[in-house]
Amino acid sequence: MFNSRIAVVVGAGAGVEYNMPLGYKLAADIAEDVRFRFEHYSHAPSKGDRDLFNLLFRRYQTDKPKLDRFTRGGNELAAAISSAVSVDDALFQLSENVEAVTLGKLCIIRSILKAEQNSALALSSRTGRLDEDAGRDGWVEQLFSMAITGVKKSEIHTAFDNITFVNFNYDRCIEQYLYFALQRIGIEEPQAALIVAGLNMIRPYGSVGSLLPSIPNHVLFGGAVDPFEMLAGIRTYTENESLHDSGHLVNALQEAKLVLFLGFGFHAQNLRLLQLPDPRAKHVMATVKRFIKQTGSIFKARLAPRFA
């Protein structure tokens, strides 16, 4: 169990263990999907994702100027991604293009749900549940094991009280794993759902929907959904309106004795959200993915003023 408060800051690299894409892969896939090309006056694109175009066509077939703005916005987004660090950076460049930003968010939702469907935590087609060994070698299991150590079954609902997740990802891998891991150790489904629903989970950019059927905007892990219906649930860093209580985020980081960064890219726009008005000394640990060793000193320099 965790006797002191910890904050776990989760980035895209933490999802690699569950076959979730890193930011550059997500960006490349989206660029390919939105690079629409039409030949010989065809109404169907010869390049670009046809299912995506059909989604737009069904919605805007009676508004051709709007549909044309979406297809042009797609090509502008693909071009911006080609030289951007991430999808969010590309959307920042195009933040004045409503259709390009909307299209980018639609693609994020579609891509994340597809990645969940193909992830190591995907539901079994045979049982409709998570296979017992799925994800057992991942980091969430390690954290889960530490959280429940020394906790009686009757008190298991308190195991995560001192853990705050600051999750910059749109997927639901953490909730998916914990929901079934709790049931694996003998917790009944309703209580497991309550525990997962009660996690201290801060999502600065939102998610593709709630994993739990009892919560509005429920979307099955890797499920099918009209992405237009989920647009309000996600943000990019270019948007000013926050999806979380910034005071809650600051308090969680301020009170934590340990801040653990997992697969975090340390992008400046994300670090700005983690700025503390009154930095206090604490232990900080971090893992990264696809970074060279020489960048470690840069990361330390960026973190020191925030947690010194």
PDB file of C-alpha atoms in Angstrom:
ATOM      1  CA  MET A   1       0.000   0.000   0.000  1.00  0.00           C
ATOM      2  CA  PHE A   2       1.055   3.609  -0.405  1.00  0.00           C
ATOM      3  CA  ASN A   3       1.221   5.423   2.924  1.00  0.00           C
ATOM      4  CA  SER A   4       2.278   8.713   1.345  1.00  0.00           C
ATOM      5  CA  ARG A   5       0.752  10.576  -1.545  1.00  0.00           C
ATOM      6  CA  ILE A   6       2.203   9.955  -4.995  1.00  0.00           C
ATOM      7  CA  ALA A   7       1.406  11.439  -8.389  1.00  0.00           C
ATOM      8  CA  VAL A   8       1.858   9.341 -11.523  1.00  0.00           C
ATOM      9  CA  VAL A   9       2.162  11.488 -14.657  1.00  0.00           C
ATOM     10  CA  VAL A  10       1.368   9.306 -17.656  1.00  0.00           C
ATOM     11  CA  GLY A  11       2.474   9.996 -21.230  1.00  0.00           C
ATOM     12  CA  ALA A  12       2.197   8.113 -24.504  1.00  0.00           C
ATOM     13  CA  GLY A  13       5.365   6.103 -23.862  1.00  0.00           C
ATOM     14  CA  ALA A  14       3.632   4.366 -20.959  1.00  0.00           C
ATOM     15  CA  GLY A  15       1.143   2.836 -23.371  1.00  0.00           C
ATOM     16  CA  VAL A  16       3.748   1.091 -25.508  1.00  0.00           C
ATOM     17  CA  GLU A  17       3.701  -1.935 -23.183  1.00  0.00           C
ATOM     18  CA  TYR A  18       0.040  -2.351 -24.157  1.00  0.00           C
ATOM     19  CA  ASN A  19       0.638  -1.864 -27.906  1.00  0.00           C
ATOM     20  CA  MET A  20      -0.649   1.701 -27.889  1.00  0.00           C
ATOM     21  CA  PRO A  21       0.983   4.094 -30.394  1.00  0.00           C
ATOM     22  CA  LEU A  22       3.566   6.729 -29.591  1.00  0.00           C
ATOM     23  CA  GLY A  23       2.753  10.270 -30.699  1.00  0.00           C
ATOM     24  CA  TYR A  24       4.769  10.120 -33.904  1.00  0.00           C
ATOM     25  CA  LYS A  25       2.978   6.938 -35.023  1.00  0.00           C
ATOM     26  CA  LEU A  26      -0.426   8.402 -34.205  1.00  0.00           C
ATOM     27  CA  ALA A  27       0.474  11.521 -36.189  1.00  0.00           C
ATOM     28  CA  ALA A  28       1.680   9.521 -39.202  1.00  0.00           C
ATOM     29  CA  ASP A  29      -1.491   7.430 -39.271  1.00  0.00           C
ATOM     30  CA  ILE A  30      -3.708  10.515 -39.050  1.00  0.00           C
ATOM     31  CA  ALA A  31      -1.785  12.267 -41.819  1.00  0.00           C
ATOM     32  CA  GLU A  32      -2.363   9.295 -44.102  1.00  0.00           C
ATOM     33  CA  ASP A  33      -6.070   9.189 -43.238  1.00  0.00           C
ATOM     34  CA  VAL A  34      -6.743  12.870 -43.978  1.00  0.00           C
ATOM     35  CA  ARG A  35      -4.633  13.300 -47.124  1.00  0.00           C
ATOM     36  CA  PHE A  36      -7.642  13.142 -49.445  1.00  0.00           C
ATOM     37  CA  ARG A  37      -7.200  12.834 -53.190  1.00  0.00           C
ATOM     38  CA  PHE A  38      -9.988  12.615 -55.773  1.00  0.00           C
ATOM     39  CA  GLU A  39      -9.596  11.476 -59.365  1.00  0.00           C
ATOM     40  CA  HIS A  40     -11.784  11.731 -62.467  1.00  0.00           C
ATOM     41  CA  TYR A  41     -14.564  13.659 -60.714  1.00  0.00           C
ATOM     42  CA  SER A  42     -15.100  10.769 -58.341  1.00  0.00           C
ATOM     43  CA  HIS A  43     -17.082  11.390 -55.151  1.00  0.00           C
ATOM     44  CA  ALA A  44     -14.970   8.799 -53.318  1.00  0.00           C
ATOM     45  CA  PRO A  45     -11.341   9.563 -52.472  1.00  0.00           C
ATOM     46  CA  SER A  46      -8.615   7.563 -54.172  1.00  0.00           C
ATOM     47  CA  LYS A  47      -6.343   8.399 -51.233  1.00  0.00           C
ATOM     48  CA  GLY A  48      -7.193   9.017 -47.619  1.00  0.00           C
ATOM     49  CA  ASP A  49      -9.409   6.959 -45.365  1.00  0.00           C
ATOM     50  CA  ARG A  50     -12.699   6.216 -47.130  1.00  0.00           C
ATOM     51  CA  ASP A  51     -14.545   5.425 -43.917  1.00  0.00           C
ATOM     52  CA  LEU A  52     -13.517   8.804 -42.554  1.00  0.00           C
ATOM     53  CA  PHE A  53     -14.659  10.568 -45.708  1.00  0.00           C
ATOM     54  CA  ASN A  54     -17.962   8.680 -45.643  1.00  0.00           C
ATOM     55  CA  LEU A  55     -18.449   9.832 -42.057  1.00  0.00           C
ATOM     56  CA  LEU A  56     -18.056  13.419 -43.227  1.00  0.00           C
ATOM     57  CA  PHE A  57     -20.173  12.855 -46.337  1.00  0.00           C
ATOM     58  CA  ARG A  58     -23.118  11.435 -44.404  1.00  0.00           C
ATOM     59  CA  ARG A  59     -23.087  14.456 -42.129  1.00  0.00           C
ATOM     60  CA  TYR A  60     -22.471  17.197 -44.688  1.00  0.00           C
ATOM     61  CA  GLN A  61     -23.705  15.831 -48.014  1.00  0.00           C
ATOM     62  CA  THR A  62     -26.279  18.635 -48.212  1.00  0.00           C
ATOM     63  CA  ASP A  63     -23.633  21.265 -47.388  1.00  0.00           C
ATOM     64  CA  LYS A  64     -21.007  20.888 -50.097  1.00  0.00           C
ATOM     65  CA  PRO A  65     -19.032  24.033 -49.114  1.00  0.00           C
ATOM     66  CA  LYS A  66     -18.654  22.632 -45.584  1.00  0.00           C
ATOM     67  CA  LEU A  67     -17.633  19.210 -46.913  1.00  0.00           C
ATOM     68  CA  ASP A  68     -15.087  20.864 -49.218  1.00  0.00           C
ATOM     69  CA  ARG A  69     -13.647  22.802 -46.257  1.00  0.00           C
ATOM     70  CA  PHE A  70     -13.197  19.518 -44.406  1.00  0.00           C
ATOM     71  CA  THR A  71     -11.359  17.853 -47.286  1.00  0.00           C
ATOM     72  CA  ARG A  72      -9.142  20.916 -47.747  1.00  0.00           C
ATOM     73  CA  GLY A  73      -8.600  21.036 -44.000  1.00  0.00           C
ATOM     74  CA  GLY A  74      -7.535  17.393 -44.110  1.00  0.00           C
ATOM     75  CA  ASN A  75      -4.836  18.111 -46.652  1.00  0.00           C
ATOM     76  CA  GLU A  76      -3.654  21.129 -44.660  1.00  0.00           C
ATOM     77  CA  LEU A  77      -3.506  18.959 -41.542  1.00  0.00           C
ATOM     78  CA  ALA A  78      -1.507  16.265 -43.349  1.00  0.00           C
ATOM     79  CA  ALA A  79       0.946  18.907 -44.570  1.00  0.00           C
ATOM     80  CA  ALA A  80       1.281  20.430 -41.091  1.00  0.00           C
ATOM     81  CA  ILE A  81       1.887  17.021 -39.498  1.00  0.00           C
ATOM     82  CA  SER A  82       4.757  16.345 -41.902  1.00  0.00           C
ATOM     83  CA  SER A  83       6.918  18.896 -40.066  1.00  0.00           C
ATOM     84  CA  ALA A  84       5.316  18.878 -36.602  1.00  0.00           C
ATOM     85  CA  VAL A  85       6.448  17.118 -33.434  1.00  0.00           C
ATOM     86  CA  SER A  86       2.936  15.832 -32.730  1.00  0.00           C
ATOM     87  CA  VAL A  87      -0.663  16.047 -33.856  1.00  0.00           C
ATOM     88  CA  ASP A  88      -1.260  18.711 -31.208  1.00  0.00           C
ATOM     89  CA  ASP A  89       1.541  20.850 -32.632  1.00  0.00           C
ATOM     90  CA  ALA A  90       0.025  20.555 -36.101  1.00  0.00           C
ATOM     91  CA  LEU A  91      -3.400  21.500 -34.750  1.00  0.00           C
ATOM     92  CA  PHE A  92      -1.846  24.499 -33.020  1.00  0.00           C
ATOM     93  CA  GLN A  93      -0.564  25.724 -36.392  1.00  0.00           C
ATOM     94  CA  LEU A  94      -4.066  25.310 -37.815  1.00  0.00           C
ATOM     95  CA  SER A  95      -5.980  26.485 -34.748  1.00  0.00           C
ATOM     96  CA  GLU A  96      -7.806  29.115 -36.824  1.00  0.00           C
ATOM     97  CA  ASN A  97      -9.067  26.439 -39.226  1.00  0.00           C
ATOM     98  CA  VAL A  98     -12.161  25.021 -37.494  1.00  0.00           C
ATOM     99  CA  GLU A  99     -12.601  22.129 -39.909  1.00  0.00           C
ATOM    100  CA  ALA A 100      -8.950  21.047 -39.679  1.00  0.00           C
ATOM    101  CA  VAL A 101      -9.052  21.046 -35.867  1.00  0.00           C
ATOM    102  CA  THR A 102     -12.372  19.186 -35.791  1.00  0.00           C
ATOM    103  CA  LEU A 103     -11.071  16.653 -38.283  1.00  0.00           C
ATOM    104  CA  GLY A 104      -7.921  16.156 -36.232  1.00  0.00           C
ATOM    105  CA  LYS A 105      -9.947  15.457 -33.104  1.00  0.00           C
ATOM    106  CA  LEU A 106     -12.226  13.068 -34.999  1.00  0.00           C
ATOM    107  CA  CYS A 107      -9.140  11.202 -36.145  1.00  0.00           C
ATOM    108  CA  ILE A 108      -7.702  11.087 -32.625  1.00  0.00           C
ATOM    109  CA  ILE A 109     -10.903   9.464 -31.351  1.00  0.00           C
ATOM    110  CA  ARG A 110     -11.014   6.941 -34.204  1.00  0.00           C
ATOM    111  CA  SER A 111      -7.309   6.115 -33.910  1.00  0.00           C
ATOM    112  CA  ILE A 112      -7.352   5.667 -30.122  1.00  0.00           C
ATOM    113  CA  LEU A 113     -10.384   3.367 -30.217  1.00  0.00           C
ATOM    114  CA  LYS A 114      -8.783   1.335 -33.012  1.00  0.00           C
ATOM    115  CA  ALA A 115      -5.561   1.111 -30.993  1.00  0.00           C
ATOM    116  CA  GLU A 116      -7.498  -0.042 -27.929  1.00  0.00           C
ATOM    117  CA  GLN A 117      -9.179  -2.704 -30.054  1.00  0.00           C
ATOM    118  CA  ASN A 118      -5.772  -4.030 -31.110  1.00  0.00           C
ATOM    119  CA  SER A 119      -4.012  -3.522 -27.788  1.00  0.00           C
ATOM    120  CA  ALA A 120      -2.765  -6.081 -25.288  1.00  0.00           C
ATOM    121  CA  LEU A 121      -5.748  -5.122 -23.117  1.00  0.00           C
ATOM    122  CA  ALA A 122      -8.416  -5.751 -25.750  1.00  0.00           C
ATOM    123  CA  LEU A 123     -11.448  -7.718 -24.669  1.00  0.00           C
ATOM    124  CA  SER A 124     -11.481 -11.398 -25.586  1.00  0.00           C
ATOM    125  CA  SER A 125     -13.822 -12.149 -28.487  1.00  0.00           C
ATOM    126  CA  ARG A 126     -14.632 -15.438 -26.748  1.00  0.00           C
ATOM    127  CA  THR A 127     -15.499 -14.174 -23.256  1.00  0.00           C
ATOM    128  CA  GLY A 128     -16.022 -10.449 -23.695  1.00  0.00           C
ATOM    129  CA  ARG A 129     -13.615  -9.949 -20.804  1.00  0.00           C
ATOM    130  CA  LEU A 130      -9.925  -9.339 -20.376  1.00  0.00           C
ATOM    131  CA  ASP A 131      -7.890 -12.539 -20.528  1.00  0.00           C
ATOM    132  CA  GLU A 132      -6.432 -13.365 -17.110  1.00  0.00           C
ATOM    133  CA  ASP A 133      -2.810 -12.986 -18.211  1.00  0.00           C
ATOM    134  CA  ALA A 134      -3.323  -9.933 -20.420  1.00  0.00           C
ATOM    135  CA  GLY A 135      -1.125  -7.041 -19.364  1.00  0.00           C
ATOM    136  CA  ARG A 136       0.347  -8.910 -16.388  1.00  0.00           C
ATOM    137  CA  ASP A 137       3.877  -7.888 -17.405  1.00  0.00           C
ATOM    138  CA  GLY A 138       2.966  -4.194 -17.702  1.00  0.00           C
ATOM    139  CA  TRP A 139       3.540  -1.266 -15.365  1.00  0.00           C
ATOM    140  CA  VAL A 140      -0.084  -0.980 -14.229  1.00  0.00           C
ATOM    141  CA  GLU A 141       0.121  -4.471 -12.731  1.00  0.00           C
ATOM    142  CA  GLN A 142       3.272  -3.476 -10.849  1.00  0.00           C
ATOM    143  CA  LEU A 143       1.547  -0.414  -9.428  1.00  0.00           C
ATOM    144  CA  PHE A 144      -1.586  -2.428  -8.665  1.00  0.00           C
ATOM    145  CA  SER A 145       0.451  -5.059  -6.815  1.00  0.00           C
ATOM    146  CA  MET A 146       2.152  -2.401  -4.674  1.00  0.00           C
ATOM    147  CA  ALA A 147      -1.143  -0.632  -3.967  1.00  0.00           C
ATOM    148  CA  ILE A 148      -2.932  -3.720  -2.642  1.00  0.00           C
ATOM    149  CA  THR A 149      -0.005  -5.145  -0.658  1.00  0.00           C
ATOM    150  CA  GLY A 150      -0.865  -5.090   3.045  1.00  0.00           C
ATOM    151  CA  VAL A 151      -4.500  -4.159   2.374  1.00  0.00           C
ATOM    152  CA  LYS A 152      -7.321  -6.400   3.567  1.00  0.00           C
ATOM    153  CA  LYS A 153      -9.903  -7.382   0.980  1.00  0.00           C
ATOM    154  CA  SER A 154     -12.579  -5.534   2.933  1.00  0.00           C
ATOM    155  CA  GLU A 155     -10.471  -2.353   2.672  1.00  0.00           C
ATOM    156  CA  ILE A 156      -9.412  -2.717  -0.948  1.00  0.00           C
ATOM    157  CA  HIS A 157     -11.471   0.340  -1.870  1.00  0.00           C
ATOM    158  CA  THR A 158      -8.878   2.460  -0.023  1.00  0.00           C
ATOM    159  CA  ALA A 159      -5.853   1.032  -1.865  1.00  0.00           C
ATOM    160  CA  PHE A 160      -5.669   3.882  -4.381  1.00  0.00           C
ATOM    161  CA  ASP A 161      -6.525   6.759  -2.054  1.00  0.00           C
ATOM    162  CA  ASN A 162      -2.974   8.128  -2.054  1.00  0.00           C
ATOM    163  CA  ILE A 163      -2.404   7.765  -5.816  1.00  0.00           C
ATOM    164  CA  THR A 164      -3.263  10.500  -8.292  1.00  0.00           C
ATOM    165  CA  PHE A 165      -2.932   9.787 -12.001  1.00  0.00           C
ATOM    166  CA  VAL A 166      -2.257  12.774 -14.243  1.00  0.00           C
ATOM    167  CA  ASN A 167      -3.027  11.103 -17.540  1.00  0.00           C
ATOM    168  CA  PHE A 168      -2.128  12.958 -20.723  1.00  0.00           C
ATOM    169  CA  ASN A 169      -3.360  10.083 -22.903  1.00  0.00           C
ATOM    170  CA  TYR A 170      -6.812   9.719 -24.438  1.00  0.00           C
ATOM    171  CA  ASP A 171      -6.991   5.934 -23.997  1.00  0.00           C
ATOM    172  CA  ARG A 172      -8.370   4.029 -20.990  1.00  0.00           C
ATOM    173  CA  CYS A 173      -5.640   1.407 -20.462  1.00  0.00           C
ATOM    174  CA  ILE A 174      -5.249   2.176 -16.751  1.00  0.00           C
ATOM    175  CA  GLU A 175      -8.961   1.874 -16.009  1.00  0.00           C
ATOM    176  CA  GLN A 176      -9.323  -1.195 -18.231  1.00  0.00           C
ATOM    177  CA  TYR A 177      -6.556  -3.088 -16.469  1.00  0.00           C
ATOM    178  CA  LEU A 178      -7.531  -2.142 -12.917  1.00  0.00           C
ATOM    179  CA  TYR A 179     -11.217  -2.943 -13.524  1.00  0.00           C
ATOM    180  CA  PHE A 180     -10.435  -6.544 -14.445  1.00  0.00           C
ATOM    181  CA  ALA A 181      -7.443  -6.941 -12.090  1.00  0.00           C
ATOM    182  CA  LEU A 182      -9.712  -6.163  -9.142  1.00  0.00           C
ATOM    183  CA  GLN A 183     -12.168  -8.820 -10.287  1.00  0.00           C
ATOM    184  CA  ARG A 184      -9.300 -11.265 -10.783  1.00  0.00           C
ATOM    185  CA  ILE A 185      -8.436 -11.056  -7.078  1.00  0.00           C
ATOM    186  CA  GLY A 186     -12.038 -11.650  -6.052  1.00  0.00           C
ATOM    187  CA  ILE A 187     -13.645  -8.211  -5.994  1.00  0.00           C
ATOM    188  CA  GLU A 188     -17.212  -8.302  -7.302  1.00  0.00           C
ATOM    189  CA  GLU A 189     -17.831  -6.369 -10.516  1.00  0.00           C
ATOM    190  CA  PRO A 190     -20.018  -3.637  -8.975  1.00  0.00           C
ATOM    191  CA  GLN A 191     -17.381  -2.835  -6.345  1.00  0.00           C
ATOM    192  CA  ALA A 192     -14.586  -2.992  -8.932  1.00  0.00           C
ATOM    193  CA  ALA A 193     -16.521  -0.489 -11.029  1.00  0.00           C
ATOM    194  CA  LEU A 194     -16.968   1.813  -8.030  1.00  0.00           C
ATOM    195  CA  ILE A 195     -13.254   1.680  -7.222  1.00  0.00           C
ATOM    196  CA  VAL A 196     -12.271   2.487 -10.806  1.00  0.00           C
ATOM    197  CA  ALA A 197     -14.864   5.259 -10.991  1.00  0.00           C
ATOM    198  CA  GLY A 198     -13.380   6.708  -7.796  1.00  0.00           C
ATOM    199  CA  LEU A 199      -9.756   6.770  -8.951  1.00  0.00           C
ATOM    200  CA  ASN A 200      -7.986  10.091  -8.578  1.00  0.00           C
ATOM    201  CA  MET A 201      -7.695  10.429 -12.359  1.00  0.00           C
ATOM    202  CA  ILE A 202      -6.906  13.854 -13.794  1.00  0.00           C
ATOM    203  CA  ARG A 203      -7.057  14.018 -17.583  1.00  0.00           C
ATOM    204  CA  PRO A 204      -5.866  17.412 -18.851  1.00  0.00           C
ATOM    205  CA  TYR A 205      -6.956  16.588 -22.405  1.00  0.00           C
ATOM    206  CA  GLY A 206      -9.910  14.314 -21.680  1.00  0.00           C
ATOM    207  CA  SER A 207     -10.494  10.836 -23.113  1.00  0.00           C
ATOM    208  CA  VAL A 208     -12.501   9.018 -25.765  1.00  0.00           C
ATOM    209  CA  GLY A 209     -15.257   8.283 -23.233  1.00  0.00           C
ATOM    210  CA  SER A 210     -16.043   6.553 -19.985  1.00  0.00           C
ATOM    211  CA  LEU A 211     -15.094   2.893 -19.718  1.00  0.00           C
ATOM    212  CA  LEU A 212     -17.848   2.144 -17.200  1.00  0.00           C
ATOM    213  CA  PRO A 213     -21.464   1.610 -18.346  1.00  0.00           C
ATOM    214  CA  SER A 214     -22.772   3.401 -15.245  1.00  0.00           C
ATOM    215  CA  ILE A 215     -21.141   6.696 -16.292  1.00  0.00           C
ATOM    216  CA  PRO A 216     -22.475   8.915 -19.133  1.00  0.00           C
ATOM    217  CA  ASN A 217     -20.694   8.818 -22.496  1.00  0.00           C
ATOM    218  CA  HIS A 218     -19.808   5.166 -21.972  1.00  0.00           C
ATOM    219  CA  VAL A 219     -17.693   3.673 -24.745  1.00  0.00           C
ATOM    220  CA  LEU A 220     -16.583   0.049 -24.662  1.00  0.00           C
ATOM    221  CA  PHE A 221     -12.804  -0.394 -24.678  1.00  0.00           C
ATOM    222  CA  GLY A 222     -11.981  -0.409 -28.394  1.00  0.00           C
ATOM    223  CA  GLY A 223     -15.682  -0.038 -29.164  1.00  0.00           C
ATOM    224  CA  ALA A 224     -17.443   1.540 -32.120  1.00  0.00           C
ATOM    225  CA  VAL A 225     -18.842   5.034 -31.741  1.00  0.00           C
ATOM    226  CA  ASP A 226     -19.805   8.066 -33.815  1.00  0.00           C
ATOM    227  CA  PRO A 227     -16.751  10.239 -33.116  1.00  0.00           C
ATOM    228  CA  PHE A 228     -18.806  13.403 -33.609  1.00  0.00           C
ATOM    229  CA  GLU A 229     -20.662  12.486 -30.415  1.00  0.00           C
ATOM    230  CA  MET A 230     -17.411  12.332 -28.443  1.00  0.00           C
ATOM    231  CA  LEU A 231     -15.812  15.589 -29.616  1.00  0.00           C
ATOM    232  CA  ALA A 232     -16.721  17.458 -26.427  1.00  0.00           C
ATOM    233  CA  GLY A 233     -14.793  14.912 -24.373  1.00  0.00           C
ATOM    234  CA  ILE A 234     -11.320  15.726 -25.697  1.00  0.00           C
ATOM    235  CA  ARG A 235      -9.159  18.804 -25.930  1.00  0.00           C
ATOM    236  CA  THR A 236      -5.825  19.605 -27.458  1.00  0.00           C
ATOM    237  CA  TYR A 237      -3.366  21.899 -25.728  1.00  0.00           C
ATOM    238  CA  THR A 238      -4.306  24.631 -28.214  1.00  0.00           C
ATOM    239  CA  GLU A 239      -7.708  25.006 -26.576  1.00  0.00           C
ATOM    240  CA  ASN A 240      -8.061  27.279 -23.586  1.00  0.00           C
ATOM    241  CA  GLU A 241     -11.057  25.574 -21.992  1.00  0.00           C
ATOM    242  CA  SER A 242      -9.818  23.029 -19.486  1.00  0.00           C
ATOM    243  CA  LEU A 243     -11.420  19.646 -18.949  1.00  0.00           C
ATOM    244  CA  HIS A 244     -10.101  19.318 -15.425  1.00  0.00           C
ATOM    245  CA  ASP A 245      -9.963  21.288 -12.222  1.00  0.00           C
ATOM    246  CA  SER A 246      -6.575  22.996 -12.407  1.00  0.00           C
ATOM    247  CA  GLY A 247      -6.643  23.513  -8.647  1.00  0.00           C
ATOM    248  CA  HIS A 248      -7.029  19.765  -8.144  1.00  0.00           C
ATOM    249  CA  LEU A 249      -4.003  19.159 -10.367  1.00  0.00           C
ATOM    250  CA  VAL A 250      -1.852  21.663  -8.515  1.00  0.00           C
ATOM    251  CA  ASN A 251      -2.876  20.275  -5.112  1.00  0.00           C
ATOM    252  CA  ALA A 252      -2.128  16.704  -6.181  1.00  0.00           C
ATOM    253  CA  LEU A 253       1.377  17.622  -7.320  1.00  0.00           C
ATOM    254  CA  GLN A 254       1.989  19.923  -4.376  1.00  0.00           C
ATOM    255  CA  GLU A 255       1.074  17.305  -1.785  1.00  0.00           C
ATOM    256  CA  ALA A 256       2.806  14.355  -3.466  1.00  0.00           C
ATOM    257  CA  LYS A 257       5.944  13.010  -1.787  1.00  0.00           C
ATOM    258  CA  LEU A 258       6.857  11.233  -5.019  1.00  0.00           C
ATOM    259  CA  VAL A 259       6.127  12.325  -8.589  1.00  0.00           C
ATOM    260  CA  LEU A 260       6.611   9.535 -11.090  1.00  0.00           C
ATOM    261  CA  PHE A 261       6.729  10.358 -14.809  1.00  0.00           C
ATOM    262  CA  LEU A 262       6.030   7.365 -17.057  1.00  0.00           C
ATOM    263  CA  GLY A 263       6.648   7.637 -20.799  1.00  0.00           C
ATOM    264  CA  PHE A 264       6.278  11.406 -20.635  1.00  0.00           C
ATOM    265  CA  GLY A 265       7.667  13.490 -23.512  1.00  0.00           C
ATOM    266  CA  PHE A 266       8.321  16.661 -21.462  1.00  0.00           C
ATOM    267  CA  HIS A 267       6.863  18.895 -24.161  1.00  0.00           C
ATOM    268  CA  ALA A 268       6.857  22.508 -23.028  1.00  0.00           C
ATOM    269  CA  GLN A 269       3.093  22.938 -23.422  1.00  0.00           C
ATOM    270  CA  ASN A 270       2.441  19.952 -21.143  1.00  0.00           C
ATOM    271  CA  LEU A 271       4.980  21.045 -18.557  1.00  0.00           C
ATOM    272  CA  ARG A 272       3.223  24.403 -18.314  1.00  0.00           C
ATOM    273  CA  LEU A 273       0.213  22.586 -16.890  1.00  0.00           C
ATOM    274  CA  LEU A 274       2.442  21.125 -14.175  1.00  0.00           C
ATOM    275  CA  GLN A 275       3.858  24.432 -12.963  1.00  0.00           C
ATOM    276  CA  LEU A 276       3.515  24.780  -9.190  1.00  0.00           C
ATOM    277  CA  PRO A 277       3.088  28.209  -7.573  1.00  0.00           C
ATOM    278  CA  ASP A 278       4.935  27.016  -4.465  1.00  0.00           C
ATOM    279  CA  PRO A 279       7.450  24.294  -5.420  1.00  0.00           C
ATOM    280  CA  ARG A 280       8.383  21.949  -2.606  1.00  0.00           C
ATOM    281  CA  ALA A 281      11.209  19.445  -2.493  1.00  0.00           C
ATOM    282  CA  LYS A 282      10.106  15.914  -3.363  1.00  0.00           C
ATOM    283  CA  HIS A 283      11.370  12.778  -5.025  1.00  0.00           C
ATOM    284  CA  VAL A 284      10.931  12.791  -8.791  1.00  0.00           C
ATOM    285  CA  MET A 285      11.495   9.759 -11.000  1.00  0.00           C
ATOM    286  CA  ALA A 286      10.977   9.543 -14.749  1.00  0.00           C
ATOM    287  CA  THR A 287      11.049   7.119 -17.648  1.00  0.00           C
ATOM    288  CA  VAL A 288      11.054   8.090 -21.302  1.00  0.00           C
ATOM    289  CA  LYS A 289      10.709   6.347 -24.647  1.00  0.00           C
ATOM    290  CA  ARG A 290      12.754   6.947 -27.799  1.00  0.00           C
ATOM    291  CA  PHE A 291      14.982   9.617 -26.255  1.00  0.00           C
ATOM    292  CA  ILE A 292      18.770   9.582 -26.238  1.00  0.00           C
ATOM    293  CA  LYS A 293      20.696   9.691 -22.961  1.00  0.00           C
ATOM    294  CA  GLN A 294      22.073  13.175 -23.611  1.00  0.00           C
ATOM    295  CA  THR A 295      18.581  14.646 -23.264  1.00  0.00           C
ATOM    296  CA  GLY A 296      18.397  13.597 -19.608  1.00  0.00           C
ATOM    297  CA  SER A 297      20.071  16.790 -18.427  1.00  0.00           C
ATOM    298  CA  ILE A 298      17.539  18.821 -20.416  1.00  0.00           C
ATOM    299  CA  PHE A 299      14.642  17.035 -18.724  1.00  0.00           C
ATOM    300  CA  LYS A 300      16.173  17.595 -15.305  1.00  0.00           C
ATOM    301  CA  ALA A 301      16.597  21.280 -16.051  1.00  0.00           C
ATOM    302  CA  ARG A 302      12.947  21.535 -17.047  1.00  0.00           C
ATOM    303  CA  LEU A 303      11.709  19.706 -13.973  1.00  0.00           C
ATOM    304  CA  ALA A 304      13.924  21.248 -11.291  1.00  0.00           C
ATOM    305  CA  PRO A 305      12.152  24.651 -11.130  1.00  0.00           C
ATOM    306  CA  ARG A 306       8.810  22.898 -10.741  1.00  0.00           C
ATOM    307  CA  PHE A 307       9.625  20.415  -8.020  1.00  0.00           C
ATOM    308  CA  ALA A 308      12.759  21.770  -6.306  1.00  0.00           C
TER     309      ALA A 308
END
